[in-house]
XYZ file of C-alpha atoms in Angstrom:
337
model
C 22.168 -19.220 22.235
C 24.259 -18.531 25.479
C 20.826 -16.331 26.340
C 18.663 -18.931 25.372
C 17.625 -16.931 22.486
C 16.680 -18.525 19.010
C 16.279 -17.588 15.847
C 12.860 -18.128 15.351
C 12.421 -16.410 18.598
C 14.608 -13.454 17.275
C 12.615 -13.199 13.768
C 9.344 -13.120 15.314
C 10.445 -10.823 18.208
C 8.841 -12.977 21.129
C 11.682 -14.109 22.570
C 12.856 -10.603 23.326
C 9.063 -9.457 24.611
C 9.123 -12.900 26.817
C 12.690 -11.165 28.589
C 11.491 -8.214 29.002
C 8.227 -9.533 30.430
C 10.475 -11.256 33.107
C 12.639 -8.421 33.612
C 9.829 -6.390 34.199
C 8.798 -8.852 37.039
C 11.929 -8.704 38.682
C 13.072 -4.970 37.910
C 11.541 -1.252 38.061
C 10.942 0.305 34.757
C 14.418 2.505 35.158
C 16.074 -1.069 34.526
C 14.380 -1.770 31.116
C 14.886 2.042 29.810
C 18.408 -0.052 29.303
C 16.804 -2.633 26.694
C 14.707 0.523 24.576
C 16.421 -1.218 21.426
C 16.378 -4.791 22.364
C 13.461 -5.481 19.371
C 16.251 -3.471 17.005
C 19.247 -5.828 18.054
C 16.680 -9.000 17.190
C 16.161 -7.509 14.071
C 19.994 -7.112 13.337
C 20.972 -10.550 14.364
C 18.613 -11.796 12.052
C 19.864 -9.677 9.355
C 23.282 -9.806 10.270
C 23.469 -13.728 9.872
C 21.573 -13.193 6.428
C 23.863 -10.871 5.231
C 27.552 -12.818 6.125
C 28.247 -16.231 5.215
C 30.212 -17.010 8.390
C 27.377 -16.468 10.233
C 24.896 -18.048 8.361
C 27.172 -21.081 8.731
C 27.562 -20.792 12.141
C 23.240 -20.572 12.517
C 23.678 -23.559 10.371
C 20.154 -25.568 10.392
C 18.504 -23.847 12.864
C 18.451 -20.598 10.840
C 17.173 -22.238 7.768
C 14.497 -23.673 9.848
C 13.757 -20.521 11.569
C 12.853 -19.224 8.401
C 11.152 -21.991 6.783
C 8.408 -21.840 9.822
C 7.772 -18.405 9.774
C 7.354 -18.390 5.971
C 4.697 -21.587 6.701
C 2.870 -20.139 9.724
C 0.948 -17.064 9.181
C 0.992 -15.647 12.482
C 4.807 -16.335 12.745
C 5.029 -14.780 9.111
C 3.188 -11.268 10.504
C 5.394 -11.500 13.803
C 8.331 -11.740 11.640
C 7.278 -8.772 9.035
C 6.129 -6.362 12.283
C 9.986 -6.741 13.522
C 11.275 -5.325 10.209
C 10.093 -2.051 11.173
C 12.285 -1.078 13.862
C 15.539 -1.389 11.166
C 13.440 0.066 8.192
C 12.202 3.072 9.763
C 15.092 4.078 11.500
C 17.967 6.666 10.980
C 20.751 4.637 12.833
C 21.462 1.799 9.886
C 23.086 1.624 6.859
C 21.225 1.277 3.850
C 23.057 -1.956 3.439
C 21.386 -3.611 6.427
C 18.371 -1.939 5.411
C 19.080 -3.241 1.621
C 19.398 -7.002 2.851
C 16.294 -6.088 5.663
C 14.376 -5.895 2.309
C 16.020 -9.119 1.006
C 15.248 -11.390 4.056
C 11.233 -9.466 4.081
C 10.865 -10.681 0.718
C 12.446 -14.174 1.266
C 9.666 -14.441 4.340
C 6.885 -13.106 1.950
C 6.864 -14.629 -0.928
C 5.008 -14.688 -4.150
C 3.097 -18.031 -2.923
C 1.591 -16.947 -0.062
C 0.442 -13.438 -1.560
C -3.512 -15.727 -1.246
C -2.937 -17.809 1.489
C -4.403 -15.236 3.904
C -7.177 -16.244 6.225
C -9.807 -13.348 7.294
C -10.467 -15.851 10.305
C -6.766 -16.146 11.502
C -6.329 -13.357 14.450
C -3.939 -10.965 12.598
C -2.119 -7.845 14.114
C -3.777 -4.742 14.526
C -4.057 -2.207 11.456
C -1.423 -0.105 13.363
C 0.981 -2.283 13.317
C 0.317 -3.327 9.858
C 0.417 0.588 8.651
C 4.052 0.899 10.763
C 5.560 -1.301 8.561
C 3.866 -0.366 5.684
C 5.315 3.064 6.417
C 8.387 2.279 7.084
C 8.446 0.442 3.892
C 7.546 3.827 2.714
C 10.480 5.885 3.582
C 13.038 3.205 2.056
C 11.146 3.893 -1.548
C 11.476 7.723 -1.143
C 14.578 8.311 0.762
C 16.921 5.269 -0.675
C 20.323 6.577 -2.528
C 19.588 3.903 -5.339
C 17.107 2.897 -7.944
C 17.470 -1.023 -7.347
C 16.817 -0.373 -3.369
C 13.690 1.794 -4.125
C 12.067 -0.223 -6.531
C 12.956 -4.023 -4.178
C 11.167 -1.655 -1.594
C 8.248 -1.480 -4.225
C 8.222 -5.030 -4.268
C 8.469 -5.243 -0.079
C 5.372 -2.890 -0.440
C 3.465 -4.958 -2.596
C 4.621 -8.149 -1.169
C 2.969 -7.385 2.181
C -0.024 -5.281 1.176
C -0.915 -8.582 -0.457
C -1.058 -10.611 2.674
C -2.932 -8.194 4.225
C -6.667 -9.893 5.426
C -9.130 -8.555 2.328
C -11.160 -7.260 4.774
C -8.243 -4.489 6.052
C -6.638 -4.167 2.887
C -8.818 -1.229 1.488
C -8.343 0.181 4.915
C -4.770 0.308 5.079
C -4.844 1.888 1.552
C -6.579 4.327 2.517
C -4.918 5.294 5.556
C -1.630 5.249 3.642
C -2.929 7.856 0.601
C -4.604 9.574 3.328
C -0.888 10.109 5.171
C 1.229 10.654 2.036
C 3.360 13.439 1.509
C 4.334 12.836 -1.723
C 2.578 13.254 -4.837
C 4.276 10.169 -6.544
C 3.902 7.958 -4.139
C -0.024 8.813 -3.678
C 0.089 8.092 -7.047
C 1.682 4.565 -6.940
C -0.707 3.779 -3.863
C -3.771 4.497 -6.080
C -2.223 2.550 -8.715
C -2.345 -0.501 -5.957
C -5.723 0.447 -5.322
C -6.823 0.355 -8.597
C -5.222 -3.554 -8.725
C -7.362 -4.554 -5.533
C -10.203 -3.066 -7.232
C -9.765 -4.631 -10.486
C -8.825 -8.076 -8.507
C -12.410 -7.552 -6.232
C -14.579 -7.147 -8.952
C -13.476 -10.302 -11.366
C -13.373 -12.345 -7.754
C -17.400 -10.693 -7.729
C -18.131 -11.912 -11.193
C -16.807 -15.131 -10.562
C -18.861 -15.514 -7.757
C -21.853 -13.958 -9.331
C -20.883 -15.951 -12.460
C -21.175 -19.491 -10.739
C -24.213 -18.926 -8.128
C -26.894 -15.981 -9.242
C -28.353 -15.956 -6.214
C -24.962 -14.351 -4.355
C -25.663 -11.291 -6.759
C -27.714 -8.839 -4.162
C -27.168 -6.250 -6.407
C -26.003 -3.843 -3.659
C -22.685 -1.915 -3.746
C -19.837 -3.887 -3.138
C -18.333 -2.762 0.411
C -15.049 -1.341 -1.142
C -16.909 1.165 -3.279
C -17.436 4.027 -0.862
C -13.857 4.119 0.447
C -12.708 3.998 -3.236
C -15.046 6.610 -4.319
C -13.733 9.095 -1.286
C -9.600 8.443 -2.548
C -10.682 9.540 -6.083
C -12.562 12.544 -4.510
C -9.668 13.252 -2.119
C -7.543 13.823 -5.010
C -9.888 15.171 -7.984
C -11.569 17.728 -5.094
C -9.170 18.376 -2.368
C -10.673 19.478 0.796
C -8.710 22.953 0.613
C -11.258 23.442 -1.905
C -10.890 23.765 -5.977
C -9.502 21.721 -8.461
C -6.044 19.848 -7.867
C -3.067 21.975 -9.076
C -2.001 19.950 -12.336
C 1.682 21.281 -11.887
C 2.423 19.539 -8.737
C 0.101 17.204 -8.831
C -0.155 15.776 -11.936
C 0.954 12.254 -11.220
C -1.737 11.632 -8.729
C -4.467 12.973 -10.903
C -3.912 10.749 -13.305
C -3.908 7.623 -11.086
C -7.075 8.920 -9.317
C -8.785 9.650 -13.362
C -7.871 5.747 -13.894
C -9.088 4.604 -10.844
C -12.561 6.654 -11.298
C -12.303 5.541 -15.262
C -12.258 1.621 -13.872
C -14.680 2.126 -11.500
C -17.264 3.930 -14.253
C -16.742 0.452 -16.287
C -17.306 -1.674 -13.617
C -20.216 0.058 -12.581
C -22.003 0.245 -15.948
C -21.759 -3.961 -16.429
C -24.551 -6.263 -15.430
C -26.926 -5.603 -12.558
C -24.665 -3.719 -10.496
C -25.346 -0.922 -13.103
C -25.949 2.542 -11.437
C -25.324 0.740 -7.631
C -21.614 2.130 -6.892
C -22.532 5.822 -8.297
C -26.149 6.817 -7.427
C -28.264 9.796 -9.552
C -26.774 12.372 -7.311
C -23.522 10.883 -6.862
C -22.938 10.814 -10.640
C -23.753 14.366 -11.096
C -21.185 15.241 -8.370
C -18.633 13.683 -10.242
C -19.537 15.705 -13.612
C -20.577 19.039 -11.818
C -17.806 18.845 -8.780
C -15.055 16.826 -9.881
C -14.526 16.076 -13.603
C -15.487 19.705 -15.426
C -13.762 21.932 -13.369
C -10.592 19.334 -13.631
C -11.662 20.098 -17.571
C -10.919 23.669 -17.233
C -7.999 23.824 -15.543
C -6.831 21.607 -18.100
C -7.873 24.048 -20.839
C -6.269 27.029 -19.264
C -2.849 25.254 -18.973
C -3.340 24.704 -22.461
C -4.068 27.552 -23.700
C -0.971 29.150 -22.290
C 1.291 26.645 -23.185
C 0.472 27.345 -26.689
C 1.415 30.650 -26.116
C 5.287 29.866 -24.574
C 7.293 27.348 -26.316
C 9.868 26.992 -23.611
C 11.207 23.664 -22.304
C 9.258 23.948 -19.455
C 6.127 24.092 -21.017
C 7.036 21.087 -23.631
C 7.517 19.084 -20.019
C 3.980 19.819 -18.331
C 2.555 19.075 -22.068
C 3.835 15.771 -21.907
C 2.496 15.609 -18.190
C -0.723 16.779 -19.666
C -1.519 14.935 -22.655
C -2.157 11.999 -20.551
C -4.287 13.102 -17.562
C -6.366 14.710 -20.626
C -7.103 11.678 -22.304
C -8.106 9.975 -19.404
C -10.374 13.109 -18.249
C -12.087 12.927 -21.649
C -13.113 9.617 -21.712
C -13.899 9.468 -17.857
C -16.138 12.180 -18.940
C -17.435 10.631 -21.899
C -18.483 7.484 -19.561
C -20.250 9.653 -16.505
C -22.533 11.434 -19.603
C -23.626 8.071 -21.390
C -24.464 7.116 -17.815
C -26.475 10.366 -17.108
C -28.317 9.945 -20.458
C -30.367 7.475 -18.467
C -31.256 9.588 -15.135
């Protein structure tokens, strides 16, 4: 307060870029090198009075109210979740601050305004949006504890959901495109596969209550699915995906192609997401080579009974089910080429 700092200024970061705004009016650029983590120390002071109950007393209204504006503003809110990302993705904190980071993200983004979001409101850019979202990221992979990594999970979720529907499939994509990790490319497909599922009842409910709003075309998320499932099921170093390491993925990309085979066969959007040739890429290109690599793991677990083997089995048993019937859907479809 002695700076003429508040907390709503501190959570939403614009107090610090109005200083160094002035500084930079009055100074050479030497002289802010010296604030480099001034959007860091807004970030802990608004964590820090979170976290301790003498300090949360001391912020006393004004804290409470800091946070009840950003959590009703949605510009505020985004200000607020963009700041997160300079504790989350950095090396110098504890996982304690970076545990009650988490807390106070969630607090800000609750389960209410997960459909609140306005495509017209002028949100940030799908950089920013991806830095947090990445920073997010390494919490859920790097975090010493279960309970952290799966309330980063929820951090992950929380946020992807008030991202504007018209980035959201975007953002996705970016992220699966970026991932290291074959679990985690999993889990993002998995989210995928709920926007997917959450676009196409939105669709029929449209479709359901005017007729005329049902063009018949493709709906625009198709495409960019329909590349994440290839991605995975025909990597672009060529060949089928290694099962071994990959296993996880495979099987979120198979459920994500499975969903997107039963949406497509319903109604008059029949045959509009996955054209003649497009369907016989995904039998010829993606699905029966996947079937024979499946086969040969197979056959050679039957011939070693080791532990080993009785683990990819039970990695296995799964992606084949979901390979079978993925295939059984593209052939009824071809049936009517």
């Amino acid at each position: 307060m002695f700076c003429g700092f508040t907390y709503l200024g501190l959570l939403t970061g614009n107090d610090v870029t109005s200083a160094t705004t002035k500084l930079s009016k009055e100074e050479d650029d030497n002289f802010l090198d010296c604030f480099s983590f001034a959007m860091d120390g807004a970030s802990l002071v608004v964590v820090w009075t979170s976290m301790h109950d003498d300090m949360s007393k001391y912020a006393g209204a004004e804290f409470e109210s800091a946070l009840k504006e950003v959590q009703d503003n949605c510009i505020r809110k985004w200000e607020a979740i963009n700041m997160f990302r300079y504790v989350l993705s950095s090396v110098n904190y504890s996982w304690a601050i970076k545990s009650h980071s988490l807390d106070l993200l969630l607090t800000l983004v609750d389960d209410k305004c997960s459909e609140e979001t306005n495509d017209h409101v002028d949100f940030p850019c799908s950089t920013q949006i991806f830095a947090i979202l990445k920073a997010i990221e390494r919490v859920m992979i790097a975090a010493p504890d279960t309970l952290m990594r799966k309330k980063a999970f929820s951090a992950l979720k929380r946020v992807i959901s008030v991202v504007p529907s018209t980035q959201r499939f975007d953002i996705l994509q970016a992220l699966i495109e970026n991932s290291m990790f074959p679990s985690l490319t999993a889990i993002l497909l998995d989210l995928v596969k709920n926007e997917v599922l959450r676009e196409s009842r939105r669709a029929d409910q449209v479709n359901g209550s005017d007729r005329s709003q049902d063009s018949g075309e493709s709906p625009p998320w198709a495409s960019q699915v329909l590349e994440l499932v290839e991605l995975i099921l025909r990597p672009p170093e060529g060949g089928p995906p290694c099962l071994r390491d990959h296993s996880e993925e495979v099987l979120s990309a198979l459920n994500l192609l499975r969903l997107i085979l039963i949406i497509d066969s319903r109604g008059s959007r029949s045959a509009k997401m996955l054209r003649d040739e497009k369907i016989r890429a995904v039998y010829s290109e993606w699905l029966l080579p996947l079937r024979s690599v499946v086969t040969g793991i197979q056959s050679e677990l039957e011939k070693d009974g080791g532990d080993d083997e009785n683990q990819m089995a039970c990695l296995l048993n799964p992606v084949q089910l979901v390979l079978h019937r993925c295939i059984e859907l593209v052939e009824e479809k071809m049936k009517g080429l």
